Each structure stands twice: as structure tokens, then as C-alpha cells.
Amino acid sequence: MTRELTEITVVGGDETGLIARVTSLLFERGINIEGLDQAVRDGVFRMTTRVDAAEMTTSRGELRRALADLGRDLDVDIQVRFPSDRDARRVALLVTKETHVPEAMLEAEANGELAEDGEAEIPVVIGNRGDLRSLAERYDKPFYDVGDGSGNTDEGRLLDLLAEYDVDLLALARYMRILSPEVVFRYEGRIVNVHPSLLPAFPGAEAYRQAKDAGVRIAGVTSHYVTTDLDQGPVIAQRAFDVPDGATVEEIKRRGQPLEAEVLLEAVRLHLADAIAVHRGTVHVREGTDAEPDLGLPAVASEANPDEPVDGEPLTRPDPPTPGSD
């Protein structure tokens, strides 16, 4: 039986004795630490602690207050997520200029198809440019431009909005800006992105052009969790398509864009259904999940793949005809 553990995340400066202060506070309240992971990136410290709070000797409210007081004392941000905090799931849509992915996400929500059970919503659309304001308004969504006019993001404002709308998951719908550790560490394991290549091939910008320049015959798209390493987060799902001989970058893009929307929506649905988990940097489907993950090629394409020869097994050949038996 899988236990649901409470997650405590600490983000801020790398203070001496910080880990000991947090773990001591938990121990004093009868909370058992099941796992602890820490990292420092670009001067930002992150510690994620998963704890069993079933036998804790305090209330949830008092624990939150104690951790908040400790956070102020250490000048760090401490967040607590109990597994049963909320039934509803809220997805922030982060966008830039391209409409095809965010429009597909908003349409899915409007049709009750954002989650398998229909119990999920997109409460806010946030852009690092103002180009998609009209798209958000068409779906009656509040839109915030947190960019500076050149696409650079005010991440302090972004974090304020995510907290204000009590967001569970960030969906980067062709959001063309790298998130800093200040954001990633606070929402680690809760940010999904779509990248227009079959990662790990062609990370970074201009992935379709990279595919064209490399002369690949099969290209594709990938949904993945975001980490502080660009386009290297755990892969959730992928789709592939043929690249015709002599195809231009625009032709490759036209083939890939519908799949970008499909694969990001699949990743969001799987995450919201709690159907996947990351273990040692790889996404796995949870045992006993009711979801039916669509992680790669459709069945018809898989069935078309040859199944021989197989290493170590001889090919089966038809018996030669018997002379004179025509």
C-alpha cells in the first residue's frame, strides 16, 4: 500500500544549520522524516522533505505557523503540502505568443476534458508578453502580463500570482522563457512543459530548425517535468512524426504543432490523476491507476513495427519448394 506523505519545501539562502533547525522542529512534534533531498543552484538553496505526519503531536495549523516563524527567522520560504489539503486542482497556464497549445488547453477545460474526472480548472493565464490577452479573455480567464516588454519575466510578480490563485500545477504552453531556481524549486515536480523534439535530441531554442539541419527522418515532441537543467527533466510522454524529404522548417512545424498540444494535455491529465511518479529521474506509471496512459506511439504505429529478426533467434524461412512440384 502506498502511503501519502506530507511534503515540506524550503527555498532560500544556504544558511548554516538550516537543515538541522527544520528537522529538529519536525522531530519535536513527532513527525517522522521519510526522505530528504537538497540542492543549490545559482545561489538558491532548496530542501524537499517528505514526512509521515500521521502520528504528529500538533495540529496542521500549528505546524504551519511554527514553520512560517522558523522561515522568517532563517529568511527562507517554507511551504507545507498535506496530501488531503484540497480536492480541486488548479492549473496555471504560462504563455508567450503561440496560440495553438494554450488554446487547446483552454478548450479542453471548457469541455470538461482537462482532467479524467473533469474536476480541474485553469483559474489564470500568465504571459511574459501581452500577445495572448485576447485569447484568455475569449475564455473568460484573467490574464496577467508579467514581462518587461522584451519577454523578461518579473518572477516575484509571477510567484505572487501563483500563490494568489492557489495553483497546484504550472503548464508551460509554449512559454518561451527559462524559469529560474526561485520558481522551479518552489514548484518542483509540479511544472510540465512541452518541447518540440524527441528529447534528449535537440534541446533549447529552434528545435524544429535543429531537426531540419540534422536531416532527421523522424521528429517529434515531448512533455516533461521542468527542472533547473534546461530540457532535461523527466520525460512524461512523446509523439513522433515523419519528416518528408526536403521538408522546410515551416512544414516540420506544421506537422509538430498539433502534437505539441496533444502531448501537453496528456501530461497534465496524468499528473492531475496522480497516475505518474518520478523515481530516480524517470517517470513511472503508478500501479493500480485507473488512467490509461498514452505515452508514445499510437497502437496502429506500434503494430506496424517489424518484430524480427531478434538477436539470438534465427529467422524463420519458408521451406524451399520440392523439385518438380510446381
CSV table of N, CA, C and O in Angstrom, one decimal, residues 95-185:
chain,number,residue,atom,x,y,z
A,95,VAL,N,2.2,31.4,-20.9
A,95,VAL,CA,2.1,31.5,-22.3
A,95,VAL,C,3.1,32.7,-22.8
A,95,VAL,O,3.5,33.5,-22.0
A,96,THR,N,3.4,32.7,-24.1
A,96,THR,CA,4.1,33.8,-24.7
A,96,THR,C,3.4,34.3,-25.9
A,96,THR,O,2.6,35.3,-25.7
A,97,LYS,N,3.6,33.8,-27.1
A,97,LYS,CA,3.0,34.3,-28.3
A,97,LYS,C,2.1,33.2,-29.0
A,97,LYS,O,1.1,33.5,-29.6
A,98,GLU,N,2.6,32.0,-29.1
A,98,GLU,CA,2.0,31.0,-29.9
A,98,GLU,C,0.7,30.6,-29.2
A,98,GLU,O,0.6,30.4,-28.0
A,99,THR,N,-0.4,30.4,-30.1
A,99,THR,CA,-1.7,30.2,-29.6
A,99,THR,C,-2.1,28.7,-29.6
A,99,THR,O,-3.1,28.4,-28.9
A,100,HIS,N,-1.5,27.9,-30.4
A,100,HIS,CA,-2.1,26.5,-30.6
A,100,HIS,C,-2.1,25.7,-29.4
A,100,HIS,O,-3.1,25.0,-29.1
A,101,VAL,N,-1.1,25.7,-28.5
A,101,VAL,CA,-1.1,24.9,-27.3
A,101,VAL,C,-2.0,25.5,-26.2
A,101,VAL,O,-2.9,24.8,-25.7
A,102,PRO,N,-1.9,26.8,-25.9
A,102,PRO,CA,-2.8,27.3,-24.9
A,102,PRO,C,-4.3,27.3,-25.3
A,102,PRO,O,-5.2,27.0,-24.4
A,103,GLU,N,-4.6,27.5,-26.6
A,103,GLU,CA,-6.0,27.4,-27.0
A,103,GLU,C,-6.5,26.0,-26.8
A,103,GLU,O,-7.7,25.8,-26.4
A,104,ALA,N,-5.7,25.0,-27.1
A,104,ALA,CA,-6.1,23.6,-26.9
A,104,ALA,C,-6.4,23.3,-25.5
A,104,ALA,O,-7.3,22.6,-25.1
A,105,MET,N,-5.5,23.8,-24.6
A,105,MET,CA,-5.7,23.6,-23.1
A,105,MET,C,-7.0,24.3,-22.6
A,105,MET,O,-7.7,23.7,-21.9
A,106,LEU,N,-7.2,25.5,-23.1
A,106,LEU,CA,-8.4,26.2,-22.6
A,106,LEU,C,-9.7,25.5,-23.2
A,106,LEU,O,-10.7,25.5,-22.5
A,107,GLU,N,-9.6,25.0,-24.4
A,107,GLU,CA,-10.8,24.4,-25.0
A,107,GLU,C,-11.0,23.1,-24.2
A,107,GLU,O,-12.2,22.7,-24.0
A,108,ALA,N,-10.0,22.4,-23.9
A,108,ALA,CA,-10.2,21.1,-23.1
A,108,ALA,C,-10.8,21.4,-21.7
A,108,ALA,O,-11.7,20.7,-21.3
A,109,GLU,N,-10.4,22.5,-21.1
A,109,GLU,CA,-11.1,22.8,-19.8
A,109,GLU,C,-12.5,23.2,-20.0
A,109,GLU,O,-13.4,22.8,-19.3
A,110,ALA,N,-12.8,24.0,-21.1
A,110,ALA,CA,-14.2,24.4,-21.4
A,110,ALA,C,-15.1,23.2,-21.6
A,110,ALA,O,-16.3,23.2,-21.3
A,111,ASN,N,-14.5,22.1,-22.2
A,111,ASN,CA,-15.3,20.9,-22.5
A,111,ASN,C,-15.2,19.8,-21.3
A,111,ASN,O,-15.7,18.7,-21.5
A,112,GLY,N,-14.6,20.2,-20.2
A,112,GLY,CA,-14.5,19.3,-19.1
A,112,GLY,C,-13.6,18.2,-19.3
A,112,GLY,O,-13.7,17.1,-18.7
A,113,GLU,N,-12.6,18.4,-20.2
A,113,GLU,CA,-11.6,17.3,-20.5
A,113,GLU,C,-10.2,17.6,-20.1
A,113,GLU,O,-9.3,16.9,-20.5
A,114,LEU,N,-10.0,18.6,-19.2
A,114,LEU,CA,-8.7,18.9,-18.7
A,114,LEU,C,-8.2,17.8,-17.8
A,114,LEU,O,-7.0,17.4,-17.7
A,115,ALA,N,-9.1,17.2,-17.0
A,115,ALA,CA,-8.8,16.0,-16.2
A,115,ALA,C,-9.7,14.9,-16.5
A,115,ALA,O,-10.8,15.1,-17.0
A,116,GLU,N,-9.3,13.7,-16.2
A,116,GLU,CA,-10.1,12.5,-16.5
A,116,GLU,C,-11.5,12.6,-15.8
A,116,GLU,O,-12.5,12.1,-16.4
A,117,ASP,N,-11.5,13.1,-14.6
A,117,ASP,CA,-12.8,13.2,-13.9
A,117,ASP,C,-13.5,14.5,-14.1
A,117,ASP,O,-14.5,14.8,-13.5
A,118,GLY,N,-12.9,15.4,-14.9
A,118,GLY,CA,-13.5,16.7,-15.1
A,118,GLY,C,-13.3,17.7,-14.0
A,118,GLY,O,-13.7,18.9,-14.1
A,119,GLU,N,-12.7,17.3,-12.9
A,119,GLU,CA,-12.6,18.1,-11.7
A,119,GLU,C,-11.2,18.9,-11.7
A,119,GLU,O,-10.4,18.6,-10.8
A,120,ALA,N,-11.1,19.8,-12.6
A,120,ALA,CA,-9.8,20.6,-12.7
A,120,ALA,C,-10.2,21.9,-13.4
A,120,ALA,O,-11.1,22.0,-14.2
A,121,GLU,N,-9.4,22.9,-13.1
A,121,GLU,CA,-9.7,24.2,-13.8
A,121,GLU,C,-8.4,25.0,-14.0
A,121,GLU,O,-7.4,24.7,-13.4
A,122,ILE,N,-8.5,25.9,-15.0
A,122,ILE,CA,-7.5,26.9,-15.3
A,122,ILE,C,-7.9,28.2,-14.7
A,122,ILE,O,-8.7,28.9,-15.4
A,123,PRO,N,-7.5,28.7,-13.6
A,123,PRO,CA,-8.0,29.9,-13.0
A,123,PRO,C,-7.3,31.1,-13.5
A,123,PRO,O,-7.9,32.3,-13.3
A,124,VAL,N,-6.2,31.0,-14.2
A,124,VAL,CA,-5.4,32.2,-14.6
A,124,VAL,C,-4.5,31.8,-15.8
A,124,VAL,O,-4.0,30.7,-15.9
A,125,VAL,N,-4.3,32.8,-16.6
A,125,VAL,CA,-3.3,32.7,-17.7
A,125,VAL,C,-2.3,33.8,-17.5
A,125,VAL,O,-2.7,35.0,-17.3
A,126,ILE,N,-1.0,33.5,-17.5
A,126,ILE,CA,0.0,34.4,-17.2
A,126,ILE,C,1.0,34.4,-18.4
A,126,ILE,O,1.5,33.3,-18.8
A,127,GLY,N,1.3,35.6,-18.9
A,127,GLY,CA,2.2,35.7,-20.1
A,127,GLY,C,3.5,36.5,-19.7
A,127,GLY,O,3.4,37.4,-18.9
A,128,ASN,N,4.6,36.2,-20.4
A,128,ASN,CA,5.7,37.1,-20.3
A,128,ASN,C,5.7,38.2,-21.4
A,128,ASN,O,6.6,39.0,-21.5
A,129,ARG,N,4.6,38.1,-22.2
A,129,ARG,CA,4.3,39.2,-23.2
A,129,ARG,C,2.7,39.3,-23.1
A,129,ARG,O,2.0,38.4,-22.6
A,130,GLY,N,2.2,40.4,-23.7
A,130,GLY,CA,0.8,40.6,-23.7
A,130,GLY,C,0.0,40.1,-24.9
A,130,GLY,O,-1.2,40.3,-25.0
A,131,ASP,N,0.7,39.3,-25.7
A,131,ASP,CA,0.1,38.9,-27.0
A,131,ASP,C,-1.2,38.1,-26.9
A,131,ASP,O,-2.1,38.2,-27.8
A,132,LEU,N,-1.3,37.3,-25.9
A,132,LEU,CA,-2.4,36.3,-25.8
A,132,LEU,C,-3.5,36.8,-24.8
A,132,LEU,O,-4.4,36.0,-24.4
A,133,ARG,N,-3.6,38.1,-24.5
A,133,ARG,CA,-4.6,38.6,-23.6
A,133,ARG,C,-6.0,38.3,-24.2
A,133,ARG,O,-6.9,37.9,-23.5
A,134,SER,N,-6.2,38.6,-25.5
A,134,SER,CA,-7.5,38.4,-26.1
A,134,SER,C,-7.9,36.9,-26.1
A,134,SER,O,-9.1,36.6,-26.0
A,135,LEU,N,-6.9,36.0,-26.3
A,135,LEU,CA,-7.3,34.6,-26.2
A,135,LEU,C,-7.8,34.2,-24.8
A,135,LEU,O,-8.8,33.5,-24.6
A,136,ALA,N,-7.1,34.7,-23.7
A,136,ALA,CA,-7.6,34.4,-22.4
A,136,ALA,C,-9.0,35.0,-22.1
A,136,ALA,O,-9.8,34.4,-21.5
A,137,GLU,N,-9.2,36.2,-22.6
A,137,GLU,CA,-10.5,36.9,-22.4
A,137,GLU,C,-11.6,36.2,-23.2
A,137,GLU,O,-12.7,36.2,-22.7
A,138,ARG,N,-11.3,35.6,-24.3
A,138,ARG,CA,-12.3,34.8,-25.1
A,138,ARG,C,-12.8,33.7,-24.2
A,138,ARG,O,-14.0,33.3,-24.4
A,139,TYR,N,-12.0,33.1,-23.4
A,139,TYR,CA,-12.4,32.0,-22.5
A,139,TYR,C,-12.7,32.5,-21.1
A,139,TYR,O,-12.8,31.7,-20.2
A,140,ASP,N,-12.8,33.8,-20.9
A,140,ASP,CA,-13.2,34.4,-19.7
A,140,ASP,C,-12.2,34.1,-18.6
A,140,ASP,O,-12.6,33.8,-17.4
A,141,LYS,N,-10.9,34.2,-18.9
A,141,LYS,CA,-9.9,34.0,-17.9
A,141,LYS,C,-9.1,35.3,-17.6
A,141,LYS,O,-8.8,36.0,-18.6
A,142,PRO,N,-8.8,35.5,-16.4
A,142,PRO,CA,-7.9,36.7,-16.1
A,142,PRO,C,-6.6,36.5,-16.7
A,142,PRO,O,-6.0,35.4,-16.7
A,143,PHE,N,-6.0,37.5,-17.3
A,143,PHE,CA,-4.7,37.5,-17.9
A,143,PHE,C,-3.8,38.5,-17.3
A,143,PHE,O,-4.2,39.6,-17.0
A,144,TYR,N,-2.6,38.1,-17.0
A,144,TYR,CA,-1.6,39.0,-16.4
A,144,TYR,C,-0.3,38.9,-17.3
A,144,TYR,O,0.2,37.8,-17.6
A,145,ASP,N,0.2,40.1,-17.7
A,145,ASP,CA,1.5,40.2,-18.4
A,145,ASP,C,2.5,40.5,-17.3
A,145,ASP,O,2.5,41.6,-16.8
A,146,VAL,N,3.4,39.6,-17.1
A,146,VAL,CA,4.5,39.8,-16.1
A,146,VAL,C,5.8,40.0,-16.7
A,146,VAL,O,6.9,39.9,-16.1
A,147,GLY,N,5.8,40.4,-18.0
A,147,GLY,CA,7.0,40.7,-18.8
A,147,GLY,C,7.4,42.1,-18.7
A,147,GLY,O,6.6,43.0,-18.2
A,148,ASP,N,8.6,42.4,-19.2
A,148,ASP,CA,9.1,43.8,-19.2
A,148,ASP,C,9.0,44.5,-20.6
A,148,ASP,O,9.6,45.6,-20.8
A,149,GLY,N,8.3,43.9,-21.5
A,149,GLY,CA,8.2,44.4,-22.8
A,149,GLY,C,9.2,43.7,-23.8
A,149,GLY,O,9.0,43.8,-25.0
A,150,SER,N,10.2,43.1,-23.2
A,150,SER,CA,11.2,42.3,-24.0
A,150,SER,C,11.1,40.8,-23.8
A,150,SER,O,12.0,40.1,-24.2
A,151,GLY,N,10.1,40.4,-23.0
A,151,GLY,CA,10.0,39.0,-22.7
A,151,GLY,C,10.6,38.5,-21.4
A,151,GLY,O,10.4,37.4,-21.0
A,152,ASN,N,11.4,39.4,-20.8
A,152,ASN,CA,12.0,39.0,-19.5
A,152,ASN,C,10.9,39.0,-18.4
A,152,ASN,O,10.0,39.9,-18.4
A,153,THR,N,10.9,38.1,-17.5
A,153,THR,CA,9.8,37.9,-16.6
A,153,THR,C,10.1,38.5,-15.2
A,153,THR,O,11.2,38.3,-14.7
A,154,ASP,N,9.1,39.1,-14.6
A,154,ASP,CA,9.2,39.5,-13.2
A,154,ASP,C,8.8,38.3,-12.4
A,154,ASP,O,7.6,38.1,-12.2
A,155,GLU,N,9.7,37.5,-11.9
A,155,GLU,CA,9.4,36.3,-11.3
A,155,GLU,C,8.8,36.5,-9.9
A,155,GLU,O,8.0,35.7,-9.4
A,156,GLY,N,9.1,37.6,-9.3
A,156,GLY,CA,8.5,38.0,-8.0
A,156,GLY,C,7.0,38.1,-8.2
A,156,GLY,O,6.2,37.6,-7.4
A,157,ARG,N,6.6,38.8,-9.2
A,157,ARG,CA,5.2,39.0,-9.5
A,157,ARG,C,4.5,37.7,-9.9
A,157,ARG,O,3.4,37.4,-9.5
A,158,LEU,N,5.3,36.9,-10.7
A,158,LEU,CA,4.8,35.5,-11.1
A,158,LEU,C,4.5,34.7,-9.9
A,158,LEU,O,3.4,34.1,-9.7
A,159,LEU,N,5.4,34.7,-8.9
A,159,LEU,CA,5.2,33.9,-7.7
A,159,LEU,C,4.0,34.4,-6.9
A,159,LEU,O,3.3,33.6,-6.3
A,160,ASP,N,3.9,35.7,-6.8
A,160,ASP,CA,2.7,36.3,-6.1
A,160,ASP,C,1.4,35.8,-6.7
A,160,ASP,O,0.4,35.5,-6.0
A,161,LEU,N,1.3,35.8,-8.1
A,161,LEU,CA,0.1,35.4,-8.7
A,161,LEU,C,-0.2,33.9,-8.5
A,161,LEU,O,-1.3,33.5,-8.3
A,162,LEU,N,0.9,33.1,-8.6
A,162,LEU,CA,0.7,31.6,-8.4
A,162,LEU,C,0.2,31.4,-6.9
A,162,LEU,O,-0.7,30.5,-6.7
A,163,ALA,N,0.7,32.1,-6.0
A,163,ALA,CA,0.2,32.0,-4.6
A,163,ALA,C,-1.2,32.5,-4.5
A,163,ALA,O,-2.1,31.9,-3.8
A,164,GLU,N,-1.5,33.7,-5.1
A,164,GLU,CA,-2.9,34.3,-5.0
A,164,GLU,C,-3.9,33.4,-5.6
A,164,GLU,O,-5.0,33.3,-5.0
A,165,TYR,N,-3.6,32.7,-6.7
A,165,TYR,CA,-4.6,31.8,-7.3
A,165,TYR,C,-4.5,30.3,-6.8
A,165,TYR,O,-5.2,29.4,-7.3
A,166,ASP,N,-3.6,30.1,-5.8
A,166,ASP,CA,-3.5,28.8,-5.1
A,166,ASP,C,-3.3,27.7,-6.1
A,166,ASP,O,-4.1,26.7,-6.1
A,167,VAL,N,-2.3,27.8,-6.9
A,167,VAL,CA,-2.1,27.0,-8.1
A,167,VAL,C,-1.4,25.7,-7.6
A,167,VAL,O,-0.5,25.7,-6.8
A,168,ASP,N,-1.9,24.5,-8.2
A,168,ASP,CA,-1.3,23.2,-7.9
A,168,ASP,C,-0.2,22.9,-9.0
A,168,ASP,O,0.8,22.2,-8.7
A,169,LEU,N,-0.5,23.2,-10.2
A,169,LEU,CA,0.3,22.8,-11.4
A,169,LEU,C,0.5,23.9,-12.3
A,169,LEU,O,-0.4,24.7,-12.6
A,170,LEU,N,1.8,24.0,-12.8
A,170,LEU,CA,2.1,25.0,-13.9
A,170,LEU,C,2.2,24.3,-15.2
A,170,LEU,O,3.0,23.3,-15.3
A,171,ALA,N,1.5,24.7,-16.2
A,171,ALA,CA,1.6,24.1,-17.6
A,171,ALA,C,2.2,25.2,-18.5
A,171,ALA,O,1.6,26.3,-18.7
A,172,LEU,N,3.4,24.9,-19.0
A,172,LEU,CA,4.1,25.8,-19.8
A,172,LEU,C,3.6,25.6,-21.3
A,172,LEU,O,4.1,24.6,-21.9
A,173,ALA,N,2.7,26.4,-21.7
A,173,ALA,CA,2.1,26.2,-23.0
A,173,ALA,C,2.8,27.0,-24.1
A,173,ALA,O,2.3,28.1,-24.5
A,174,ARG,N,4.0,26.5,-24.5
A,174,ARG,CA,4.9,27.2,-25.3
A,174,ARG,C,5.3,28.6,-24.7
A,174,ARG,O,5.4,29.6,-25.4
A,175,TYR,N,5.7,28.5,-23.4
A,175,TYR,CA,6.2,29.6,-22.7
A,175,TYR,C,7.6,29.8,-22.9
A,175,TYR,O,8.4,28.9,-22.6
A,176,MET,N,8.0,30.8,-23.6
A,176,MET,CA,9.4,30.9,-24.2
A,176,MET,C,10.3,31.7,-23.3
A,176,MET,O,10.9,32.7,-23.6
A,177,ARG,N,10.5,31.2,-22.1
A,177,ARG,CA,11.4,31.8,-21.1
A,177,ARG,C,11.8,30.7,-20.1
A,177,ARG,O,11.0,30.0,-19.6
A,178,ILE,N,13.1,30.7,-19.8
A,178,ILE,CA,13.6,29.7,-18.8
A,178,ILE,C,13.2,30.2,-17.4
A,178,ILE,O,13.4,31.4,-17.0
A,179,LEU,N,12.6,29.3,-16.6
A,179,LEU,CA,12.3,29.6,-15.2
A,179,LEU,C,13.5,29.5,-14.4
A,179,LEU,O,14.3,28.5,-14.5
A,180,SER,N,13.7,30.4,-13.5
A,180,SER,CA,14.9,30.3,-12.6
A,180,SER,C,14.6,29.4,-11.4
A,180,SER,O,13.5,28.9,-11.2
A,181,PRO,N,15.7,29.0,-10.7
A,181,PRO,CA,15.5,28.1,-9.5
A,181,PRO,C,14.5,28.7,-8.5
A,181,PRO,O,13.9,27.9,-7.7
A,182,GLU,N,14.4,30.0,-8.4
A,182,GLU,CA,13.4,30.6,-7.5
A,182,GLU,C,12.0,30.1,-7.7
A,182,GLU,O,11.2,29.9,-6.8
A,183,VAL,N,11.7,29.9,-9.0
A,183,VAL,CA,10.3,29.3,-9.3
A,183,VAL,C,10.4,27.8,-9.3
A,183,VAL,O,9.5,27.1,-8.7
A,184,VAL,N,11.3,27.2,-10.0
A,184,VAL,CA,11.4,25.7,-10.2
A,184,VAL,C,11.4,25.1,-8.8
A,184,VAL,O,10.7,24.1,-8.6
A,185,PHE,N,12.3,25.5,-7.9
A,185,PHE,CA,12.4,24.9,-6.6
A,185,PHE,C,11.1,24.9,-5.8
A,185,PHE,O,10.8,24.0,-5.0
